[in-house]
Amino acid sequence: MSTLTATPVNVEQIREQFPVLNQLVNGKPLVYFDNAATNQKPKRVIDALLHYYEHDNANIHRGIHTLAERATKAYEATRHAVQAFINAKHTEEVIFTRGVTESINLVASSYGRAFLHAGDEVIISGLEHHSNIVPWQIICEEKKAVLKVIPVTETGELDMDAYRKLLSGKTKVVAVCHASNSLGTINPIKEIIKLAHEFGAVVLIDGAQASAHLHIDVQDLDCDFYCISSHKMYGPTGTGILYGKKELLEKMPPYMGGGEMIKEVTFAKTTYNDLPYKFEAGTPNIGDVIALHEAINFINELGKDAIAAHENDLLVYAAKKLAAIEGVKLMGTAKEKVSVQSFVIEGIHHFDIGQMLDARGIAVRTGHHCTQPLMDRLGIEGTVRASFSVYNTKGEIDQLAEGVERIIKFLK
Ligand code: 7TS
C-alpha cells in the first residue's frame, strides 16, 4: 500500500500547530481521542477565521465594494480547493452546506421528492450514522418507498453477498458511508457504486469519517453524491460539502428557497439560479468556508498517505494494547479500517469508563455514537470509542491503556 512508503510525519512539529492540545484537563495533560466526533484545528485555520472577521467581513456575491469582492473571492477559492481535493470535474458540482447531515438531507429531500415513487427501494447499510438513516426514512415514508438495509457481519463489515441480493430494478438510491464512525470499517465503496449503477440506481457516499484520512476521487469512484463535514477534517464546525454530478444536480429541485438561489422572482413565478447557487439559499457560512481552505492546505501539505500511515500505526498499536487487557473486548475488527477503535468491558458501563478516563485528562467518546441500529446488531448498548488523529502519539495510547487497566482493577 502507498501508505507504507509515505514520509513519516513529525508529530512534535504538528502538535505545536494545535494550541488546544497544550493544556491540562483535570490536572493532567490533555489526551484528545475524540477525533471521530470532531478533530482539533491548527492555528492557521483559527487565524484564517480571525483574519476574515478582522479584515474582509462582508456578504458575498452581491456587493460591488472591495470587502464584498475580497470575501467572495476567498469563498470561491475554497470551492476550487475542494474541487481539487475530491477531484470533481466541475467547480459547480461543489455545494457548501452546514455539514454531512445537511448534505444528506438535501439529497434525500430534493432528489427523493423528484425521483422516488411508491414501491421504489432505497438501500442503506447497517453501519450508518443516524444522519444517513433518518432522512431516507422520512422521504421513504412520504413517497411510500421501501428502505432496505445491507447487513453487517460480526467483524463489522458489510455482507456484500446480501447487498448483491438486495439490488434490483426497484433500487433507486444506495446510500452508504465510506467509513464507519463507530467501528472504523472502510467500505468497498467502489464496488458498491459499480453494482448499484448496473441497476441504474444513484449512489450517495457519506464521507464524514473519510475526508481527513482517505483519498477521495469522485470521478474515479463514479459516485453520484459525496458528503463531507469540514469539522472532521481540521476545519471549522457548521460547514460542509455536498458533491453531486452536475447532470443530476441540474435535474433536482431546490432544497431551500430564498435569496441567492434565484434568477428572477415575481409573484407569478420564480426562476432558479445556476449551480451551485441553486442549492445555496441565504447568506452562507462565509468565514468558516474561507477557513476550511486552510484545513485543506494543512492536509495537502502533510499528504494523506503520511497522515494515514501514522494513524494506522496508532490504530494497530492501540488495538494490540487494549486487546491485551483482561476484560476488554474490541468491537470492529474489519481488515480495512480508519483510525477508530471501539471497545467494551464486560460488567462495566462504557459511561463510567469515559468519565474516569476524563478524570485522567483522556477524552474518549462513549455511547451509541448515533448508530443505534448498529449497536442493536452487535447486541450492546454502546462502546468506548478512541479515535486517533495525526497529532496523537503512542505515548498517549499507553496512557489510555494504563487508565483502562486501572479503572477495571478499581471497579471490579
Ligand atoms: N455521518 C457519519 C459517518 C458521522 O460520523 C457523522 C458525525 C455524521 C454523518 C454527521 O456529521 P455532521 O458533521 O453533520 O454532524 N459523527 C459523529 C460522531 O461519531 N460523534 O459525534 C459526531
Short mmCIF file of C-alpha atoms and ligand atoms in Angstrom, two decimals:
data_model
loop_
_atom_site.label_atom_id
_atom_site.label_comp_id
_atom_site.label_asym_id
_atom_site.label_seq_id
_atom_site.Cartn_x
_atom_site.Cartn_y
_atom_site.Cartn_z
CA MET A 1 0.00 0.00 0.00
CA SER A 2 1.17 3.51 -0.73
CA THR A 3 0.84 4.40 2.97
CA LEU A 4 3.90 2.27 3.73
CA THR A 5 6.16 4.39 1.56
CA ALA A 6 4.97 7.78 2.83
CA THR A 7 7.49 10.06 4.56
CA PRO A 8 6.82 9.80 8.30
CA VAL A 9 5.11 12.79 9.88
CA ASN A 10 6.89 14.86 12.52
CA VAL A 11 4.32 14.62 15.29
CA GLU A 12 6.03 17.08 17.63
CA GLN A 13 6.05 19.75 14.92
CA ILE A 14 2.42 19.01 14.12
CA ARG A 15 1.35 19.21 17.77
CA GLU A 16 2.85 22.68 18.05
CA GLN A 17 0.35 23.85 15.44
CA PHE A 18 -2.63 22.85 17.61
CA PRO A 19 -2.96 25.33 20.51
CA VAL A 20 -5.81 23.38 22.15
CA LEU A 21 -3.58 20.37 22.80
CA ASN A 22 -1.34 22.40 25.07
CA GLN A 23 -3.46 22.34 28.23
CA LEU A 24 -4.14 20.42 31.39
CA VAL A 25 -7.53 18.79 31.84
CA ASN A 26 -8.36 17.79 35.38
CA GLY A 27 -4.73 18.44 36.23
CA LYS A 28 -3.39 16.09 33.50
CA PRO A 29 -2.07 16.87 30.01
CA LEU A 30 -4.97 16.58 27.57
CA VAL A 31 -5.10 13.37 25.55
CA TYR A 32 -7.66 14.00 22.82
CA PHE A 33 -9.07 10.77 21.39
CA ASP A 34 -12.48 12.04 20.26
CA ASN A 35 -11.38 12.86 16.74
CA ALA A 36 -14.19 10.98 15.02
CA ALA A 37 -16.66 13.39 16.65
CA THR A 38 -14.66 16.45 15.64
CA ASN A 39 -10.94 16.90 15.31
CA GLN A 40 -8.89 19.85 16.55
CA LYS A 41 -7.98 22.88 14.47
CA PRO A 42 -4.48 24.00 13.55
CA LYS A 43 -3.63 27.63 14.29
CA ARG A 44 -3.62 28.51 10.59
CA VAL A 45 -7.34 27.64 10.40
CA ILE A 46 -8.13 29.69 13.50
CA ASP A 47 -6.02 32.57 12.11
CA ALA A 48 -7.85 32.45 8.77
CA LEU A 49 -11.18 32.81 10.55
CA LEU A 50 -9.86 35.68 12.64
CA HIS A 51 -8.34 37.36 9.59
CA TYR A 52 -11.63 37.19 7.72
CA TYR A 53 -13.57 38.90 10.53
CA GLU A 54 -10.83 41.44 11.19
CA HIS A 55 -10.27 42.43 7.55
CA ASP A 56 -12.73 41.13 4.99
CA ASN A 57 -16.15 40.54 6.57
CA ALA A 58 -18.86 41.29 4.00
CA ASN A 59 -21.74 39.47 2.39
CA ILE A 60 -20.75 37.68 -0.78
CA HIS A 61 -21.82 37.59 -4.43
CA ARG A 62 -23.97 40.75 -4.14
CA GLY A 63 -21.80 43.67 -3.17
CA ILE A 64 -19.61 45.63 -5.55
CA HIS A 65 -17.46 47.14 -2.82
CA THR A 66 -13.93 45.98 -2.07
CA LEU A 67 -14.69 43.95 1.05
CA ALA A 68 -17.51 42.09 -0.69
CA GLU A 69 -15.19 41.33 -3.58
CA ARG A 70 -12.46 40.07 -1.25
CA ALA A 71 -14.88 37.89 0.71
CA THR A 72 -16.43 36.48 -2.48
CA LYS A 73 -13.02 35.71 -3.95
CA ALA A 74 -11.85 33.89 -0.81
CA TYR A 75 -15.15 31.97 -0.52
CA GLU A 76 -14.99 30.84 -4.15
CA ALA A 77 -11.30 29.97 -3.74
CA THR A 78 -12.33 27.35 -1.17
CA ARG A 79 -14.74 25.89 -3.72
CA HIS A 80 -11.83 25.46 -6.14
CA ALA A 81 -9.70 23.91 -3.38
CA VAL A 82 -12.49 21.43 -2.58
CA GLN A 83 -12.89 20.62 -6.26
CA ALA A 84 -9.21 19.68 -6.44
CA PHE A 85 -9.34 17.89 -3.06
CA ILE A 86 -12.02 15.46 -4.29
CA ASN A 87 -11.16 15.67 -8.00
CA ALA A 88 -14.59 16.89 -9.09
CA LYS A 89 -14.90 17.56 -12.81
CA HIS A 90 -16.71 20.90 -12.43
CA THR A 91 -16.46 23.63 -9.78
CA GLU A 92 -20.25 23.98 -9.71
CA GLU A 93 -20.53 20.38 -8.51
CA VAL A 94 -19.27 21.57 -5.11
CA ILE A 95 -22.09 22.89 -2.90
CA PHE A 96 -21.47 24.33 0.54
CA THR A 97 -23.75 23.07 3.31
CA ARG A 98 -23.63 23.04 7.11
CA GLY A 99 -22.17 19.55 7.21
CA VAL A 100 -22.82 15.95 6.24
CA THR A 101 -26.22 15.96 7.92
CA GLU A 102 -27.43 18.81 5.75
CA SER A 103 -25.81 17.35 2.62
CA ILE A 104 -27.67 14.07 3.04
CA ASN A 105 -30.94 15.81 3.89
CA LEU A 106 -30.55 17.94 0.78
CA VAL A 107 -30.22 14.89 -1.46
CA ALA A 108 -32.90 12.81 0.29
CA SER A 109 -35.33 15.69 0.17
CA SER A 110 -34.60 17.15 -3.27
CA TYR A 111 -33.68 14.03 -5.25
CA GLY A 112 -36.18 11.94 -3.30
CA ARG A 113 -39.03 14.39 -3.86
CA ALA A 114 -38.41 14.45 -7.60
CA PHE A 115 -37.41 10.89 -8.39
CA LEU A 116 -38.73 8.45 -5.75
CA HIS A 117 -42.12 6.82 -6.26
CA ALA A 118 -44.28 4.29 -4.44
CA GLY A 119 -42.66 0.87 -4.41
CA ASP A 120 -39.16 2.17 -5.23
CA GLU A 121 -36.36 0.99 -2.96
CA VAL A 122 -33.59 2.82 -1.14
CA ILE A 123 -30.68 0.75 0.21
CA ILE A 124 -28.62 1.89 3.18
CA SER A 125 -26.34 -0.20 5.41
CA GLY A 126 -26.36 -1.42 8.99
CA LEU A 127 -23.25 0.66 9.69
CA GLU A 128 -24.87 4.03 9.07
CA HIS A 129 -24.89 7.07 11.33
CA HIS A 130 -28.43 8.26 12.11
CA SER A 131 -27.94 11.10 9.64
CA ASN A 132 -27.74 8.57 6.80
CA ILE A 133 -30.80 6.69 8.09
CA VAL A 134 -33.42 9.18 9.22
CA PRO A 135 -33.53 11.44 6.11
CA TRP A 136 -34.17 8.31 3.99
CA GLN A 137 -36.85 7.09 6.40
CA ILE A 138 -38.60 10.46 6.15
CA ILE A 139 -38.63 10.54 2.35
CA CYS A 140 -39.47 6.82 2.01
CA GLU A 141 -42.45 7.29 4.29
CA GLU A 142 -43.61 10.30 2.30
CA LYS A 143 -43.18 8.58 -1.06
CA LYS A 144 -44.23 5.11 0.08
CA ALA A 145 -40.84 3.83 -0.99
CA VAL A 146 -39.14 0.94 0.82
CA LEU A 147 -35.94 1.18 2.88
CA LYS A 148 -33.64 -1.86 2.71
CA VAL A 149 -30.56 -2.45 4.84
CA ILE A 150 -27.29 -4.22 3.97
CA PRO A 151 -26.49 -6.46 6.97
CA VAL A 152 -23.28 -6.19 8.97
CA THR A 153 -21.05 -9.17 9.83
CA GLU A 154 -19.56 -9.94 13.28
CA THR A 155 -16.31 -8.17 12.36
CA GLY A 156 -18.22 -5.04 11.41
CA GLU A 157 -18.04 -5.43 7.64
CA LEU A 158 -20.83 -5.22 5.09
CA ASP A 159 -22.23 -8.53 3.84
CA MET A 160 -21.61 -7.95 0.15
CA ASP A 161 -23.44 -11.11 -0.95
CA ALA A 162 -26.52 -9.84 0.83
CA TYR A 163 -26.04 -6.46 -0.87
CA ARG A 164 -25.97 -8.08 -4.29
CA LYS A 165 -29.23 -9.86 -3.47
CA LEU A 166 -30.92 -6.65 -2.31
CA LEU A 167 -30.22 -4.85 -5.60
CA SER A 168 -32.95 -4.97 -8.24
CA GLY A 169 -34.68 -2.86 -10.83
CA LYS A 170 -36.62 -1.30 -7.95
CA THR A 171 -33.45 0.11 -6.35
CA LYS A 172 -33.32 3.86 -6.97
CA VAL A 173 -30.80 5.04 -4.35
CA VAL A 174 -27.94 3.41 -2.45
CA ALA A 175 -26.58 5.47 0.46
CA VAL A 176 -23.62 4.15 2.48
CA CYS A 177 -20.73 5.51 4.49
CA HIS A 178 -17.17 5.46 3.18
CA ALA A 179 -16.01 4.61 6.72
CA SER A 180 -17.96 3.76 9.87
CA ASN A 181 -17.80 6.26 12.73
CA SER A 182 -18.42 3.59 15.39
CA LEU A 183 -16.21 0.75 14.18
CA GLY A 184 -13.85 2.37 11.66
CA THR A 185 -14.68 -0.11 8.88
CA ILE A 186 -13.76 1.16 5.43
CA ASN A 187 -16.42 0.00 2.99
CA PRO A 188 -15.63 -1.23 -0.54
CA ILE A 189 -17.45 1.77 -1.97
CA LYS A 190 -16.09 1.49 -5.50
CA GLU A 191 -17.62 -1.96 -5.80
CA ILE A 192 -20.84 -0.83 -4.07
CA ILE A 193 -21.17 2.03 -6.57
CA LYS A 194 -20.43 -0.14 -9.60
CA LEU A 195 -23.01 -2.75 -8.59
CA ALA A 196 -25.68 -0.09 -7.92
CA HIS A 197 -25.06 1.51 -11.31
CA GLU A 198 -25.67 -1.82 -13.02
CA PHE A 199 -29.26 -1.45 -11.78
CA GLY A 200 -29.50 2.25 -12.66
CA ALA A 201 -29.51 3.42 -9.03
CA VAL A 202 -27.73 6.59 -7.88
CA VAL A 203 -25.22 6.31 -5.03
CA LEU A 204 -24.60 8.71 -2.16
CA ILE A 205 -21.46 8.26 -0.09
CA ASP A 206 -21.31 9.63 3.45
CA GLY A 207 -17.67 10.67 3.65
CA ALA A 208 -17.78 12.17 7.17
CA GLN A 209 -15.18 9.75 8.52
CA ALA A 210 -13.11 9.53 5.35
CA SER A 211 -12.19 13.06 4.30
CA ALA A 212 -9.32 13.53 6.78
CA HIS A 213 -7.86 10.08 6.22
CA LEU A 214 -8.58 8.59 2.80
CA HIS A 215 -8.03 9.71 -0.78
CA ILE A 216 -11.26 10.83 -2.38
CA ASP A 217 -11.54 10.89 -6.14
CA VAL A 218 -15.19 11.29 -7.03
CA GLN A 219 -14.55 10.76 -10.74
CA ASP A 220 -12.67 7.53 -10.17
CA LEU A 221 -15.29 6.34 -7.66
CA ASP A 222 -18.03 7.43 -10.07
CA CYS A 223 -20.28 8.20 -7.07
CA ASP A 224 -23.29 10.41 -7.73
CA PHE A 225 -23.12 12.29 -4.43
CA TYR A 226 -20.35 12.57 -1.82
CA CYS A 227 -20.83 14.30 1.55
CA ILE A 228 -18.13 15.88 3.72
CA SER A 229 -18.02 17.71 7.07
CA SER A 230 -15.39 20.42 7.46
CA HIS A 231 -15.11 19.93 11.21
CA LYS A 232 -13.94 16.34 10.88
CA MET A 233 -11.02 17.42 8.67
CA TYR A 234 -9.38 20.15 10.80
CA GLY A 235 -11.82 22.81 9.57
CA PRO A 236 -14.46 24.82 11.43
CA THR A 237 -17.83 23.47 12.54
CA GLY A 238 -21.02 24.47 10.77
CA THR A 239 -19.75 23.99 7.25
CA GLY A 240 -19.63 21.05 4.90
CA ILE A 241 -19.79 19.95 1.31
CA LEU A 242 -22.14 18.19 -0.99
CA TYR A 243 -20.56 16.97 -4.19
CA GLY A 244 -23.06 15.95 -6.83
CA LYS A 245 -22.75 15.09 -10.51
CA LYS A 246 -23.71 18.16 -12.50
CA GLU A 247 -26.33 16.44 -14.63
CA LEU A 248 -28.11 15.18 -11.50
CA LEU A 249 -27.92 18.47 -9.59
CA GLU A 250 -29.31 20.26 -12.63
CA LYS A 251 -32.36 17.99 -12.67
CA MET A 252 -33.01 18.31 -8.93
CA PRO A 253 -35.44 20.89 -7.48
CA PRO A 254 -34.11 23.41 -4.92
CA TYR A 255 -33.86 22.28 -1.30
CA MET A 256 -34.43 25.68 0.30
CA GLY A 257 -35.91 28.80 -1.20
CA GLY A 258 -34.71 32.33 -0.54
CA GLY A 259 -32.09 34.82 -1.61
CA GLU A 260 -29.08 33.82 -3.70
CA MET A 261 -30.74 30.70 -5.17
CA ILE A 262 -32.93 32.66 -7.61
CA LYS A 263 -32.51 34.28 -11.02
CA GLU A 264 -35.72 36.25 -11.01
CA VAL A 265 -38.65 36.46 -8.65
CA THR A 266 -42.17 37.64 -9.42
CA PHE A 267 -45.29 36.72 -7.52
CA ALA A 268 -46.35 34.71 -10.54
CA LYS A 269 -43.16 32.70 -10.97
CA THR A 270 -39.59 32.35 -9.76
CA THR A 271 -36.71 31.08 -11.86
CA TYR A 272 -33.77 29.48 -10.12
CA ASN A 273 -30.10 30.33 -10.18
CA ASP A 274 -27.45 28.20 -11.86
CA LEU A 275 -25.39 25.64 -9.98
CA PRO A 276 -24.05 25.70 -7.36
CA TYR A 277 -26.05 28.73 -6.11
CA LYS A 278 -29.40 27.00 -6.70
CA PHE A 279 -28.58 24.97 -3.59
CA GLU A 280 -27.03 27.76 -1.51
CA ALA A 281 -30.02 29.80 -0.36
CA GLY A 282 -29.41 32.63 2.08
CA THR A 283 -26.16 34.04 3.45
CA PRO A 284 -23.80 31.09 3.80
CA ASN A 285 -21.24 30.41 6.50
CA ILE A 286 -18.71 32.64 4.75
CA GLY A 287 -15.96 32.87 7.37
CA ASP A 288 -15.90 29.16 8.10
CA VAL A 289 -15.87 28.22 4.42
CA ILE A 290 -12.89 30.53 3.94
CA ALA A 291 -11.09 28.98 6.93
CA LEU A 292 -11.79 25.48 5.55
CA HIS A 293 -9.36 26.34 2.75
CA GLU A 294 -6.53 26.38 5.29
CA ALA A 295 -7.61 22.97 6.62
CA ILE A 296 -7.37 21.58 3.09
CA ASN A 297 -3.93 23.16 2.70
CA PHE A 298 -2.87 21.60 6.02
CA ILE A 299 -3.92 18.11 4.85
CA ASN A 300 -2.40 18.56 1.39
CA GLU A 301 0.92 19.75 2.79
CA LEU A 302 1.22 16.76 5.10
CA GLY A 303 -0.15 14.39 2.45
CA LYS A 304 -2.93 11.91 3.04
CA ASP A 305 -0.55 8.94 2.67
CA ALA A 306 1.62 10.25 5.50
CA ILE A 307 -1.42 11.02 7.68
CA ALA A 308 -2.93 7.58 7.03
CA ALA A 309 0.38 5.80 7.70
CA HIS A 310 0.77 7.49 11.09
CA GLU A 311 -2.85 6.95 12.09
CA ASN A 312 -2.75 3.32 11.02
CA ASP A 313 0.34 2.83 13.16
CA LEU A 314 -1.57 4.24 16.12
CA LEU A 315 -4.59 2.07 15.38
CA VAL A 316 -2.60 -1.16 15.21
CA TYR A 317 -0.73 -0.22 18.41
CA ALA A 318 -3.94 0.69 20.27
CA ALA A 319 -5.77 -2.46 19.19
CA LYS A 320 -2.88 -4.60 20.42
CA LYS A 321 -2.55 -2.76 23.73
CA LEU A 322 -6.26 -2.71 24.50
CA ALA A 323 -6.86 -6.32 23.46
CA ALA A 324 -4.14 -7.42 25.90
CA ILE A 325 -6.09 -6.03 28.87
CA GLU A 326 -8.18 -8.65 30.62
CA GLY A 327 -11.88 -7.94 30.25
CA VAL A 328 -11.56 -5.69 27.20
CA LYS A 329 -13.34 -6.74 24.02
CA LEU A 330 -12.55 -4.89 20.81
CA MET A 331 -15.55 -4.02 18.68
CA GLY A 332 -14.94 -3.69 14.94
CA THR A 333 -12.10 -5.78 13.61
CA ALA A 334 -12.53 -5.24 9.87
CA LYS A 335 -9.48 -5.72 7.68
CA GLU A 336 -9.65 -2.18 6.31
CA LYS A 337 -10.18 0.48 8.95
CA VAL A 338 -9.72 4.18 9.61
CA SER A 339 -8.23 5.07 12.99
CA VAL A 340 -11.24 4.32 15.18
CA GLN A 341 -11.11 1.69 17.94
CA SER A 342 -14.26 0.87 19.85
CA PHE A 343 -14.27 -1.47 22.83
CA VAL A 344 -16.46 -2.74 25.63
CA ILE A 345 -15.60 -4.07 29.06
CA GLU A 346 -17.75 -6.81 30.47
CA GLY A 347 -19.57 -5.73 33.62
CA ILE A 348 -18.58 -2.07 33.41
CA HIS A 349 -20.72 0.58 31.75
CA HIS A 350 -18.99 2.48 28.97
CA PHE A 351 -20.16 5.75 30.50
CA ASP A 352 -18.25 5.03 33.74
CA ILE A 353 -15.09 4.28 31.78
CA GLY A 354 -15.46 7.53 29.85
CA GLN A 355 -15.93 9.59 32.99
CA MET A 356 -12.99 8.00 34.78
CA LEU A 357 -10.76 8.47 31.74
CA ASP A 358 -11.78 12.13 31.64
CA ALA A 359 -10.59 12.46 35.23
CA ARG A 360 -7.18 11.40 33.85
CA GLY A 361 -7.34 14.04 31.09
CA ILE A 362 -8.24 11.50 28.40
CA ALA A 363 -11.14 12.45 26.10
CA VAL A 364 -12.93 9.48 24.52
CA ARG A 365 -16.46 9.07 23.24
CA THR A 366 -18.93 6.74 24.92
CA GLY A 367 -22.43 5.62 23.91
CA HIS A 368 -24.09 4.55 20.70
CA HIS A 369 -22.31 7.18 18.55
CA CYS A 370 -25.57 7.91 16.69
CA THR A 371 -25.58 4.35 15.34
CA GLN A 372 -28.26 2.73 17.48
CA PRO A 373 -29.24 0.08 14.87
CA LEU A 374 -25.57 -0.99 14.68
CA MET A 375 -25.38 -1.29 18.48
CA ASP A 376 -28.57 -3.41 18.39
CA ARG A 377 -26.97 -5.63 15.75
CA LEU A 378 -23.89 -6.09 17.95
CA GLY A 379 -26.08 -6.75 20.99
CA ILE A 380 -24.63 -3.87 23.00
CA GLU A 381 -25.86 -0.53 24.28
CA GLY A 382 -22.75 1.37 23.37
CA THR A 383 -18.97 1.34 23.33
CA VAL A 384 -15.99 3.34 24.48
CA ARG A 385 -14.53 4.80 21.31
CA ALA A 386 -10.97 6.08 20.92
CA SER A 387 -10.32 7.71 17.56
CA PHE A 388 -6.89 8.89 16.52
CA SER A 389 -5.62 11.85 14.54
CA VAL A 390 -2.31 12.87 13.02
CA TYR A 391 -1.28 14.72 16.23
CA ASN A 392 -1.73 11.71 18.54
CA THR A 393 1.15 9.60 19.83
CA LYS A 394 1.84 6.08 21.04
CA GLY A 395 2.68 7.56 24.43
CA GLU A 396 -0.89 8.81 24.65
CA ILE A 397 -2.17 5.33 23.79
CA ASP A 398 -0.02 3.95 26.62
CA GLN A 399 -1.80 6.38 28.94
CA LEU A 400 -5.19 5.21 27.66
CA ALA A 401 -4.30 1.55 28.15
CA GLU A 402 -2.91 2.21 31.61
CA GLY A 403 -6.02 4.19 32.51
CA VAL A 404 -8.36 1.44 31.31
CA GLU A 405 -6.38 -1.20 33.19
CA ARG A 406 -6.52 0.78 36.46
CA ILE A 407 -10.22 1.56 36.08
CA ILE A 408 -11.00 -2.14 35.59
CA LYS A 409 -8.98 -3.05 38.70
CA PHE A 410 -10.73 -0.32 40.68
CA LEU A 411 -14.28 -1.17 39.60
CA LYS A 412 -14.10 -4.97 39.63
N1 7TS B 1 -22.02 10.51 9.13
C1 7TS B 1 -21.04 9.97 9.87
C2 7TS B 1 -20.40 8.68 9.43
C3 7TS B 1 -20.60 10.64 11.02
O1 7TS B 1 -19.61 10.13 11.72
C4 7TS B 1 -21.23 11.86 11.40
C5 7TS B 1 -20.86 12.56 12.68
C6 7TS B 1 -22.22 12.38 10.57
C7 7TS B 1 -22.60 11.67 9.46
C8 7TS B 1 -22.86 13.70 10.85
O2 7TS B 1 -21.97 14.70 10.57
P1 7TS B 1 -22.29 16.21 10.98
O3 7TS B 1 -20.99 16.88 10.80
O4 7TS B 1 -23.34 16.69 10.09
O5 7TS B 1 -22.74 16.19 12.39
N2 7TS B 1 -20.33 11.70 13.64
C9 7TS B 1 -20.15 11.96 14.95
C10 7TS B 1 -19.60 11.02 15.84
O6 7TS B 1 -19.20 9.92 15.52
N3 7TS B 1 -19.59 11.56 17.07
O7 7TS B 1 -20.10 12.80 17.01
C11 7TS B 1 -20.45 13.06 15.69
#
